[in-house]
XYZ file of C-alpha atoms in Angstrom:
722
model
C 0.000 0.000 0.000
C 1.261 3.532 -0.719
C 3.023 5.738 1.798
C 1.191 8.889 2.795
C 3.322 11.968 3.409
C 2.844 14.137 6.462
C 3.765 17.822 6.320
C 6.394 18.999 8.758
C 3.978 21.616 10.072
C 1.451 18.976 11.016
C 0.119 18.935 14.538
C 1.062 15.262 14.764
C 3.718 16.081 17.357
C 4.399 12.940 19.317
C 5.742 14.523 22.429
C 4.704 17.491 24.484
C 7.320 20.109 25.198
C 10.109 18.639 27.282
C 12.630 20.668 29.245
C 15.685 21.198 27.083
C 19.009 19.712 28.013
C 21.059 22.591 29.380
C 24.620 22.313 28.112
C 24.699 18.555 28.369
C 26.580 16.335 25.973
C 27.583 12.745 25.490
C 31.309 12.129 25.684
C 33.133 8.836 25.454
C 34.374 7.654 28.834
C 35.812 4.198 28.097
C 36.584 1.584 25.462
C 36.799 -2.179 25.778
C 38.664 -4.337 23.249
C 36.854 -7.637 22.648
C 40.026 -9.819 22.745
C 40.182 -8.987 26.462
C 37.302 -11.402 27.010
C 39.264 -14.401 25.753
C 40.403 -16.834 28.405
C 43.993 -17.537 29.337
C 45.488 -20.041 26.922
C 43.193 -19.167 24.029
C 44.606 -18.064 20.692
C 44.256 -14.327 21.136
C 44.983 -13.711 17.464
C 41.653 -15.189 16.402
C 39.154 -12.776 14.904
C 36.627 -11.509 17.416
C 33.763 -9.049 17.220
C 31.117 -7.065 19.066
C 28.001 -6.875 16.963
C 24.704 -6.499 18.824
C 24.774 -5.269 22.426
C 22.361 -4.828 25.317
C 22.448 -4.305 29.070
C 21.200 -6.102 32.142
C 18.133 -4.670 33.810
C 20.225 -3.145 36.595
C 22.509 -1.549 34.004
C 25.679 -3.069 35.466
C 26.449 -5.730 32.840
C 26.710 -5.615 29.074
C 26.219 -8.594 26.793
C 27.288 -8.588 23.146
C 27.272 -11.141 20.368
C 30.594 -12.315 18.950
C 29.797 -14.163 15.753
C 33.365 -15.179 14.722
C 33.996 -16.901 18.060
C 30.475 -18.293 18.426
C 30.091 -16.733 21.868
C 28.407 -13.992 23.789
C 30.724 -11.666 25.688
C 30.035 -10.095 29.062
C 31.409 -6.823 30.429
C 31.130 -5.508 33.974
C 30.333 -1.782 33.861
C 29.730 -1.236 37.561
C 32.337 1.471 37.024
C 31.577 2.516 33.445
C 34.877 4.371 33.177
C 36.745 1.122 33.872
C 34.879 -1.738 32.165
C 36.045 -5.208 33.198
C 36.154 -8.428 31.227
C 33.729 -11.107 32.413
C 34.627 -13.603 29.714
C 32.830 -15.334 26.869
C 30.141 -18.020 26.891
C 29.907 -20.541 24.037
C 26.352 -20.743 22.669
C 26.765 -23.618 20.231
C 26.486 -21.677 17.011
C 26.531 -18.139 15.670
C 24.848 -15.723 18.097
C 22.908 -12.930 16.437
C 21.329 -11.027 19.347
C 21.346 -11.398 23.123
C 19.064 -9.683 25.646
C 18.494 -9.847 29.386
C 15.138 -10.616 30.977
C 15.512 -10.672 34.729
C 18.757 -12.441 35.583
C 18.811 -14.595 32.444
C 20.173 -13.952 28.953
C 18.232 -15.019 25.876
C 20.215 -15.317 22.637
C 19.221 -16.123 19.105
C 21.699 -18.609 17.631
C 22.130 -19.493 13.970
C 22.925 -23.179 13.467
C 22.237 -23.328 9.726
C 24.164 -25.833 7.654
C 23.404 -23.913 4.458
C 21.290 -21.111 3.032
C 18.794 -23.658 1.733
C 18.601 -25.554 5.020
C 18.444 -22.841 7.683
C 18.067 -23.653 11.352
C 18.346 -21.884 14.643
C 17.562 -21.859 18.311
C 16.891 -19.569 21.219
C 19.170 -20.374 24.124
C 18.687 -19.343 27.739
C 21.890 -18.590 29.630
C 22.503 -18.165 33.338
C 25.401 -15.681 33.487
C 26.049 -16.546 37.145
C 26.889 -20.167 36.320
C 27.826 -19.492 32.682
C 25.588 -22.381 31.699
C 22.965 -22.797 28.994
C 19.859 -23.734 30.947
C 17.377 -24.211 28.090
C 17.075 -24.259 24.304
C 14.141 -23.686 21.954
C 14.151 -24.827 18.340
C 12.761 -21.861 16.417
C 12.818 -23.490 13.008
C 15.048 -21.152 11.060
C 17.948 -18.722 11.046
C 17.378 -15.944 13.594
C 18.590 -12.409 13.131
C 17.222 -9.770 15.491
C 15.745 -10.580 18.910
C 13.756 -8.001 20.888
C 12.047 -8.253 24.246
C 8.728 -6.758 25.255
C 9.263 -3.819 27.630
C 7.558 -5.803 30.396
C 9.647 -8.906 29.671
C 6.582 -11.035 28.873
C 7.736 -12.252 25.464
C 10.474 -12.209 22.876
C 10.093 -11.294 19.213
C 12.547 -12.983 16.843
C 13.133 -12.151 13.199
C 13.740 -15.427 11.354
C 15.469 -14.107 8.272
C 16.511 -17.273 6.433
C 18.851 -14.992 4.553
C 19.662 -15.283 0.892
C 23.005 -16.329 -0.581
C 24.455 -13.201 -2.164
C 26.628 -15.396 -4.413
C 23.725 -17.415 -5.800
C 22.298 -16.383 -9.143
C 22.066 -12.612 -9.255
C 22.135 -12.434 -5.469
C 18.540 -11.314 -5.300
C 15.125 -12.631 -4.320
C 13.479 -15.069 -4.195
C 15.685 -17.631 -2.455
C 13.631 -20.016 -0.394
C 12.759 -20.880 2.316
C 10.818 -17.820 3.396
C 11.402 -16.065 6.675
C 8.900 -15.294 9.411
C 8.626 -13.821 12.907
C 8.513 -15.817 16.129
C 6.644 -14.557 19.170
C 7.800 -16.553 22.173
C 6.302 -16.114 25.655
C 8.565 -15.801 28.683
C 6.945 -16.857 31.963
C 8.779 -16.310 35.260
C 12.058 -15.961 33.379
C 11.547 -19.163 31.371
C 10.955 -19.258 27.623
C 7.799 -21.224 26.839
C 9.009 -23.033 23.752
C 5.783 -24.952 23.215
C 3.767 -21.726 23.059
C 5.874 -20.035 20.400
C 3.870 -18.458 17.608
C 5.171 -18.348 14.042
C 3.856 -15.274 12.254
C 4.040 -15.535 8.480
C 5.222 -12.598 6.356
C 4.548 -14.002 2.881
C 2.313 -12.347 0.328
C 2.808 -8.801 1.637
C 5.748 -7.106 -0.027
C 5.787 -5.803 -3.575
C 9.332 -7.198 -3.883
C 9.839 -10.929 -3.384
C 6.469 -11.449 -1.721
C 6.978 -15.219 -1.551
C 10.403 -14.814 0.099
C 10.148 -12.342 2.987
C 13.404 -11.837 4.898
C 12.693 -10.251 8.291
C 15.768 -8.341 9.418
C 15.041 -6.418 12.587
C 12.266 -6.298 15.184
C 11.281 -4.004 18.033
C 8.435 -4.095 20.555
C 6.516 -1.153 22.027
C 4.824 -0.790 25.421
C 1.507 -2.005 23.985
C 3.125 -5.270 22.905
C 3.096 -4.425 19.194
C 5.969 -5.729 17.095
C 7.383 -3.796 14.160
C 9.473 -5.648 11.591
C 11.728 -4.634 8.726
C 11.842 -6.848 5.665
C 15.040 -5.268 4.408
C 15.522 -6.989 1.064
C 11.779 -6.739 0.414
C 11.772 -2.987 1.264
C 8.750 -3.535 3.469
C 7.561 -2.740 7.003
C 5.141 -4.864 9.012
C 3.282 -4.077 12.239
C 2.078 -7.022 14.341
C -0.563 -6.466 16.983
C -0.389 -7.607 20.581
C -2.476 -10.653 19.623
C 0.160 -11.809 17.140
C -1.733 -10.906 13.964
C -0.501 -8.523 11.279
C -2.376 -5.238 11.612
C -0.580 -3.163 9.004
C 2.101 -3.534 6.367
C 3.433 -1.181 3.742
C 6.377 -0.478 1.493
C 9.246 1.492 2.990
C 9.194 3.467 -0.229
C 11.969 5.201 -2.074
C 14.017 8.307 -1.445
C 16.160 10.509 -3.605
C 18.874 12.738 -2.248
C 21.028 15.523 -3.608
C 24.211 17.259 -2.582
C 26.144 14.019 -2.096
C 29.276 12.350 -3.484
C 28.360 9.514 -5.851
C 31.718 8.688 -7.481
C 34.625 6.698 -6.100
C 37.250 8.860 -7.737
C 39.644 10.142 -5.079
C 37.680 13.375 -4.683
C 35.281 14.698 -2.062
C 32.625 16.539 -4.011
C 29.162 16.866 -2.501
C 27.196 18.194 -5.446
C 25.596 15.192 -7.118
C 22.017 13.915 -6.937
C 21.001 10.305 -6.538
C 17.768 9.159 -8.082
C 15.056 7.457 -6.115
C 15.993 4.017 -4.820
C 14.362 1.734 -2.224
C 15.133 2.584 1.379
C 15.624 -1.069 2.346
C 15.670 -0.345 6.089
C 17.782 -2.431 8.444
C 17.313 -1.500 12.114
C 14.022 -0.166 13.421
C 12.988 1.357 16.745
C 9.664 2.433 18.200
C 9.741 6.036 19.377
C 6.274 5.900 20.923
C 3.142 3.830 20.560
C 2.420 5.067 17.047
C 5.748 5.928 15.422
C 9.040 4.248 14.656
C 12.373 5.148 13.096
C 14.283 3.201 10.454
C 17.945 3.185 9.431
C 17.905 2.822 5.657
C 21.142 0.926 5.107
C 20.128 -0.892 1.939
C 21.192 -4.369 0.909
C 20.197 -5.524 -2.511
C 18.704 -2.844 -4.745
C 18.713 0.162 -2.456
C 20.089 2.087 0.441
C 19.341 5.792 0.510
C 21.951 7.143 2.985
C 19.005 8.304 5.071
C 17.027 7.474 8.180
C 13.294 7.957 8.450
C 10.366 8.280 10.855
C 7.062 6.570 10.023
C 3.632 6.491 11.569
C 2.520 2.902 11.947
C -0.327 3.599 9.524
C 2.209 4.002 6.711
C 2.620 7.768 6.818
C 6.143 9.008 6.235
C 6.662 11.657 8.917
C 10.260 12.648 8.162
C 13.316 11.609 6.165
C 16.840 12.879 6.756
C 17.745 13.230 3.077
C 21.421 14.091 2.633
C 21.623 16.095 5.858
C 23.291 13.479 8.056
C 25.731 12.331 5.405
C 26.830 15.917 4.833
C 27.187 16.520 8.578
C 29.407 13.438 8.759
C 31.507 14.834 5.907
C 31.977 18.083 7.828
C 33.834 16.248 10.596
C 36.099 14.325 8.214
C 34.340 10.951 8.539
C 33.013 10.586 4.999
C 34.208 7.291 3.381
C 35.047 8.401 -0.147
C 35.739 4.805 -1.176
C 32.027 4.093 -0.599
C 30.754 6.973 -2.741
C 29.728 4.744 -5.631
C 27.511 2.631 -3.402
C 25.829 3.467 -0.079
C 28.006 6.244 1.303
C 28.018 6.477 5.095
C 25.587 3.534 5.304
C 23.214 4.181 8.185
C 22.626 0.771 9.738
C 21.407 1.045 13.314
C 18.903 3.200 15.168
C 17.973 3.241 18.847
C 15.451 5.331 20.755
C 15.376 6.328 24.416
C 14.658 9.271 26.693
C 17.414 11.023 28.636
C 16.523 13.710 31.152
C 13.035 13.974 29.742
C 14.278 14.498 26.193
C 13.356 11.877 23.574
C 16.442 10.959 21.575
C 17.342 8.900 18.536
C 20.813 7.419 18.121
C 21.761 6.569 14.541
C 24.900 4.598 13.686
C 26.836 5.114 10.465
C 28.555 1.819 9.727
C 30.972 3.237 7.157
C 31.452 6.665 8.737
C 32.022 5.093 12.167
C 30.033 7.722 14.044
C 26.878 7.828 16.155
C 24.467 10.676 15.460
C 22.471 11.966 18.428
C 19.110 13.582 17.644
C 16.597 15.436 19.785
C 13.171 14.055 18.844
C 11.052 16.517 20.798
C 9.438 17.258 17.434
C 9.591 13.991 15.468
C 8.565 15.811 12.314
C 11.752 17.860 12.621
C 14.526 15.960 14.454
C 17.431 18.134 15.575
C 20.965 16.803 15.189
C 22.765 17.532 18.462
C 26.038 15.586 18.288
C 28.199 13.269 16.231
C 30.102 10.853 18.456
C 33.293 9.058 17.433
C 32.968 5.299 17.499
C 35.147 2.323 16.705
C 35.296 0.802 13.231
C 31.815 -0.093 11.943
C 29.360 0.484 14.806
C 26.649 -2.140 14.618
C 24.803 -2.306 17.937
C 23.614 0.429 20.309
C 22.459 0.144 23.916
C 21.000 2.929 26.036
C 20.997 3.113 29.840
C 19.175 6.380 30.648
C 18.987 5.635 34.381
C 22.788 5.823 34.408
C 23.078 8.463 31.651
C 25.044 5.956 29.573
C 25.180 5.121 25.884
C 27.035 2.063 24.559
C 28.100 1.010 21.070
C 29.346 -2.298 19.707
C 31.832 -1.947 16.856
C 32.133 -5.141 14.924
C 35.244 -5.034 12.746
C 38.480 -6.681 13.905
C 41.405 -5.482 11.782
C 44.305 -7.013 13.695
C 45.144 -9.312 10.808
C 46.144 -6.143 8.930
C 48.041 -4.751 11.920
C 45.193 -2.450 12.879
C 42.682 -2.171 15.716
C 40.522 -4.938 17.213
C 36.773 -4.710 17.640
C 35.679 -2.539 20.562
C 32.750 -1.768 22.821
C 32.597 1.944 23.650
C 30.826 3.766 26.469
C 29.588 7.361 26.585
C 28.163 9.417 29.422
C 25.742 12.339 29.310
C 27.034 15.124 31.548
C 27.057 18.897 31.817
C 30.295 19.207 29.891
C 31.271 20.512 26.461
C 31.355 18.054 23.589
C 34.901 16.703 23.260
C 34.406 15.766 19.596
C 34.786 16.829 16.866
C 38.096 18.610 17.360
C 38.088 19.846 13.764
C 35.195 20.589 11.417
C 34.289 22.325 8.195
C 30.757 23.076 9.406
C 29.331 26.206 7.816
C 31.427 25.970 4.668
C 29.587 26.715 1.445
C 30.136 24.791 -0.718
C 30.754 21.980 1.742
C 34.469 21.324 2.233
C 35.116 17.607 2.455
C 38.355 16.601 4.116
C 40.291 13.802 5.767
C 43.679 12.044 5.818
C 45.468 15.182 7.028
C 49.160 14.436 6.618
C 51.065 17.662 7.195
C 50.655 20.916 9.094
C 52.267 24.352 9.058
C 51.623 27.793 10.505
C 50.428 30.995 8.911
C 51.207 34.575 9.855
C 48.446 35.015 12.454
C 47.990 33.300 15.826
C 45.840 30.208 15.358
C 46.176 30.274 11.570
C 47.320 26.917 10.212
C 47.507 25.127 6.897
C 47.156 21.380 6.374
C 47.441 18.991 3.456
C 45.831 15.631 2.744
C 47.625 12.646 1.278
C 47.092 10.255 -1.633
C 43.791 8.928 -0.271
C 42.361 11.868 -2.232
C 44.713 11.495 -5.174
C 42.394 13.362 -7.544
C 41.976 16.220 -5.084
C 45.332 17.356 -3.641
C 44.481 20.278 -1.389
C 45.744 22.816 1.091
C 43.295 23.502 3.904
C 43.148 26.698 5.931
C 42.409 26.099 9.625
C 41.241 28.636 12.175
C 42.387 27.166 15.489
C 41.065 30.094 17.532
C 37.622 28.443 17.453
C 36.443 25.384 19.367
C 36.230 23.074 17.587
C 38.833 24.336 15.149
C 37.348 25.290 11.816
C 38.450 24.491 8.274
C 37.572 27.719 6.523
C 38.989 27.259 3.021
C 40.411 24.663 0.656
C 42.917 25.402 -2.108
C 43.301 22.846 -4.895
C 46.845 22.041 -6.015
C 46.911 22.279 -9.796
C 49.162 21.630 -12.722
C 48.269 23.218 -16.037
C 44.892 24.287 -14.721
C 43.803 20.811 -13.592
C 44.055 19.003 -10.291
C 47.644 17.776 -10.079
C 48.077 14.032 -10.389
C 50.667 11.615 -8.994
C 51.101 13.427 -5.691
C 51.215 12.086 -2.155
C 51.574 15.285 -0.166
C 52.949 14.618 3.325
C 54.526 17.951 4.233
C 53.868 21.678 3.840
C 55.777 24.861 4.691
C 55.308 28.533 3.683
C 57.702 29.755 0.996
C 57.680 33.366 2.268
C 56.075 34.606 -0.962
C 52.466 33.688 -0.287
C 52.862 30.160 -1.585
C 54.069 26.878 -0.141
C 56.720 24.221 -0.383
C 55.219 20.739 -0.491
C 56.909 17.402 0.141
C 55.506 14.423 -1.755
C 56.165 10.883 -0.606
C 56.929 8.864 -3.677
C 55.911 5.374 -4.609
C 57.594 4.138 -7.749
C 55.316 1.120 -8.168
C 52.473 3.604 -8.633
C 54.548 6.072 -10.660
C 54.415 8.660 -7.879
C 57.789 10.414 -7.662
C 59.646 11.398 -4.505
C 59.755 15.146 -5.043
C 59.493 18.697 -3.714
C 56.969 21.125 -5.179
C 56.566 24.875 -4.942
C 53.051 26.242 -5.398
C 51.921 29.842 -5.521
C 49.043 31.425 -3.627
C 46.616 30.045 -6.209
C 47.810 26.474 -5.668
C 49.543 26.291 -9.060
C 52.694 24.168 -9.172
C 55.498 26.497 -10.300
C 58.511 24.317 -9.560
C 59.206 20.616 -9.202
C 62.430 19.367 -7.679
C 63.253 15.716 -8.251
C 65.605 13.731 -6.066
C 69.138 13.146 -7.368
C 69.935 9.803 -8.986
C 72.466 8.846 -6.312
C 69.717 9.094 -3.700
C 66.952 7.441 -5.737
C 69.181 4.424 -6.223
C 68.481 3.587 -2.591
C 64.798 4.483 -2.390
C 62.076 2.535 -0.655
C 58.355 3.239 -0.537
C 58.510 5.269 2.675
C 59.767 8.708 1.745
C 59.182 12.335 2.767
C 56.969 12.963 5.793
C 57.406 16.669 6.380
C 59.205 19.772 5.149
C 60.463 22.966 6.777
C 62.419 26.015 5.642
C 65.702 27.332 7.090
C 66.926 30.224 4.952
C 67.948 28.814 1.569
C 67.647 25.269 2.865
C 64.623 23.014 2.675
C 64.731 20.196 5.213
C 62.671 17.048 4.705
C 62.120 14.226 7.186
C 62.452 10.832 5.512
C 60.092 8.432 7.225
C 62.159 5.242 7.346
C 65.635 3.915 6.666
C 66.487 3.753 2.977
C 68.788 1.079 1.606
C 71.929 3.143 2.236
C 71.050 4.000 5.859
C 72.358 2.102 8.876
C 69.641 0.329 10.832
C 67.946 2.759 13.218
C 69.098 5.855 11.319
C 66.968 7.945 8.973
C 67.912 10.951 6.921
C 66.943 14.512 7.475
C 67.433 15.475 3.865
C 68.375 19.006 2.820
C 68.096 20.908 -0.460
C 69.619 24.328 -1.038
C 67.272 26.333 -3.260
C 69.942 28.896 -4.167
C 72.776 26.498 -5.012
C 70.563 23.554 -6.053
C 72.621 21.156 -3.977
C 71.694 18.266 -1.695
C 72.902 17.103 1.679
C 71.728 15.249 4.751
C 72.275 14.348 8.372
C 71.265 11.213 10.213
C 68.609 11.121 12.902
C 68.655 8.219 15.420
C 65.338 6.416 15.812
C 64.009 4.888 18.988
C 64.103 1.100 19.039
C 60.767 -0.314 17.943
C 58.969 -3.168 19.667
C 59.156 -6.591 18.075
C 57.178 -6.673 14.837
C 56.888 -2.878 14.656
C 58.793 -0.214 12.795
C 59.770 3.300 13.781
C 59.707 6.344 11.576
C 59.328 10.124 11.265
C 56.107 11.994 10.524
C 56.876 15.717 10.611
C 59.633 18.318 10.815
C 59.203 21.960 11.923
C 61.795 24.688 12.468
C 61.058 27.158 15.258
C 63.706 29.463 16.652
C 66.830 27.557 17.623
C 65.221 24.161 17.379
C 63.880 21.743 14.821
C 60.910 19.734 16.108
C 60.405 16.213 14.812
C 57.496 13.808 15.250
C 58.617 10.213 15.682
C 56.205 7.301 15.911
C 55.852 3.583 15.590
C 53.306 2.019 13.243
C 51.292 0.467 16.062
C 47.707 1.139 17.057
C 45.395 0.625 20.043
C 46.952 -1.464 22.823
C 50.173 -2.042 20.890
C 51.026 1.642 20.428
C 54.179 2.601 22.326
C 55.924 5.489 20.595
C 54.148 8.666 19.510
C 56.592 11.393 20.494
C 57.786 14.897 19.770
C 61.561 15.378 19.793
C 63.714 18.372 19.044
C 67.187 18.875 17.592
C 69.260 22.034 17.814
C 69.079 23.861 14.510
C 72.807 24.474 14.737
C 73.355 20.719 14.392
C 71.721 20.645 10.991
C 74.938 20.873 8.993
C 74.254 18.838 5.864
C 76.996 16.565 4.569
C 77.283 15.468 0.955
C 75.302 12.444 -0.082
C 77.158 9.201 -0.639
C 79.480 9.519 2.337
C 79.220 9.389 6.139
C 76.522 11.615 7.589
C 76.723 13.410 10.922
C 74.287 12.137 13.580
C 72.191 14.747 15.365
C 71.289 14.634 19.044
C 67.604 14.566 19.916
C 65.825 15.403 23.132
C 62.275 14.524 24.116
C 59.732 17.351 24.196
C 56.457 15.479 24.655
C 55.009 12.001 24.754
C 51.790 12.140 22.730
C 50.264 8.937 24.135
C 48.384 10.730 26.952
C 47.097 13.266 24.415
C 45.912 10.476 22.129
C 44.019 8.892 25.018
C 42.022 12.025 25.849
C 38.945 10.875 23.912
C 38.936 7.522 25.762
C 39.011 5.556 22.538
C 41.857 3.408 21.346
C 45.206 5.013 20.482
C 45.296 5.915 16.795
C 48.338 5.177 14.705
C 49.272 8.257 12.747
C 50.376 11.495 14.384
C 51.261 13.187 11.104
C 51.186 16.959 11.555
C 52.860 19.389 13.938
C 53.181 23.155 13.665
C 53.961 26.122 15.892
C 51.777 29.113 15.147
C 52.605 32.807 15.157
C 51.889 33.014 18.886
C 54.306 30.184 19.669
C 51.573 27.619 20.328
C 52.153 24.035 19.220
C 49.412 22.201 17.311
C 49.112 18.519 16.450
C 46.873 16.610 14.020
C 46.380 12.929 13.222
C 45.760 11.244 9.862
C 42.495 9.260 9.717
C 43.380 7.332 6.517
C 40.282 8.624 4.771
C 38.064 6.429 6.993
C 39.276 3.309 5.153
C 39.883 0.518 7.707
C 39.915 3.328 10.235
C 37.516 4.767 12.793
C 37.851 8.078 10.968
C 38.721 9.946 14.142
C 40.902 13.009 13.648
C 42.501 14.376 16.784
C 43.532 18.017 16.623
C 44.905 19.687 19.723
C 47.286 22.211 21.210
C 50.263 21.349 23.418
C 50.486 24.954 24.596
C 53.418 27.315 24.311
C 56.557 25.882 22.726
C 59.830 27.456 23.813
């Protein structure tokens, strides 16, 4: 049946006026890495995850599903700022959702041997004894499990999901899915009384093969269900019969990036496609919200609010995706498909204010909305999360918000999956630290790889690296604001077009209104190691290639910063080249007047086993040259993220090809405490450091363009630098 549209000025306001939150914000207070729940003696290198998460009724324990390990994980959050591992419990299959009713945990478990022979069970777990106390055969592959607010029953979406590799990956692929309503009496699931509620014959798409994805239950005992692949929504009454069903409809958006092309350009439209909602949440007895992730034919980059009669109350359009781009979390590599991919939505009331929490799987952020007027939700915050937030739990009695972030990237040397906790307090928002909010046209940014100072206090310039290879840019930052503001973007051009084959990792003023840029080469991609001079319009006016005697010893890891000392340009080379002794890297020098080269050696700290050490930035200020040195480790393995300095007088370049003098370094600051300020995991890449015209030091991290990264960019001041 068709969707009716409700005007935003309608009197269909769901909530009366609630007192506004006075200067309250959510800030992250702790993170928990899922490998911590493995027992002593287990192979800790195995992939682990935190997918769907919920809390005990007293709010002191979290339970999450860990599909790769086939377990549910428990976390003690009696002190939410210091979560403690409580271990994993094997559930005999792939857990999909786990919820508490009373002192028991109920988990849907997928035991399917194939897509064509799906099976599953509901298991009851006593967390005190860590034992499975009961099992119910529910006849198919469960996905979402939701409990009635009064704990009287469970609703289970039996998806019987399709095989994306079979045929064209679409519908129909039998058997059909359905919904199970299963009574819970005195904390015991009544398996014999389970009701199977059929979903066939409803959707316009694949009517014979419904695939229920997500369920939620309201206070009246009504169940709402998303049929994601079918692009359909179903409302089930308290008596277990379908009372309403309708298409989720289509949405078109504009002002977005639709091409995976190494550029951030938010100007394109996207024609109408099916919403294909994933998660769904009641926001009162008559309305619910959907996160329109998409799966098969659709995905609109939006989230929506519906009346249960089929009326579309509100749709976010491109607004949330653009807000995510403003804080540097837009995943350009997903532009050709579903962009930020809004997957999860959760509703709850904090301090009398109705709120929606929307998770962007690909942007790795949680959007916080005030739903006082559900026809006009107000975006209040964007919270940094781990990689790919999937599940959300709310604990309003404790002013806590929790996210489960499912991706474990340790196999690639990156971060494990994490559970993250946030608290609502009367404190300023700690994130974002840098934004382009208010820019027109919208300035997209990310992967900031170098930093330098302008002529005014708080004026800085940054560059991004090869993640945006078709859009090399110089960004102007106003650090006098909180958060700091990106106010302008200057494209680097060659012959009138965006310059190609650059990997800009360093920037320094040339004293003439333009800049010197250091590009890290990569010969296997035909990107040269080189120095570039651009004018105030961003036009490349000079290119300086490395001499042959130096290139003979090149490796992939080249320039990571540039600074100016009179006629000399000094570049930090990230790692040892083939002609460097182990533990020594070059500070390479080029004399712009004499066109000659030279270098000194810089001694690296000793890396931990399996890690490497390198340089990320070089900045001359007064009598000192400041150098960022870091290892390539992340999260719990990170050990070295430091700022050193070398006396400028020691930078006496020797000729290449012979012995090089070794400079003496002294520690200025350990960045690890700074990197922990957001209470997430320690990020890898401290890539930019500059000292502004007032003598204040500024630091920025590289978020890798939100590719296998949480997307978090930390930007902060270390105060006056002598």
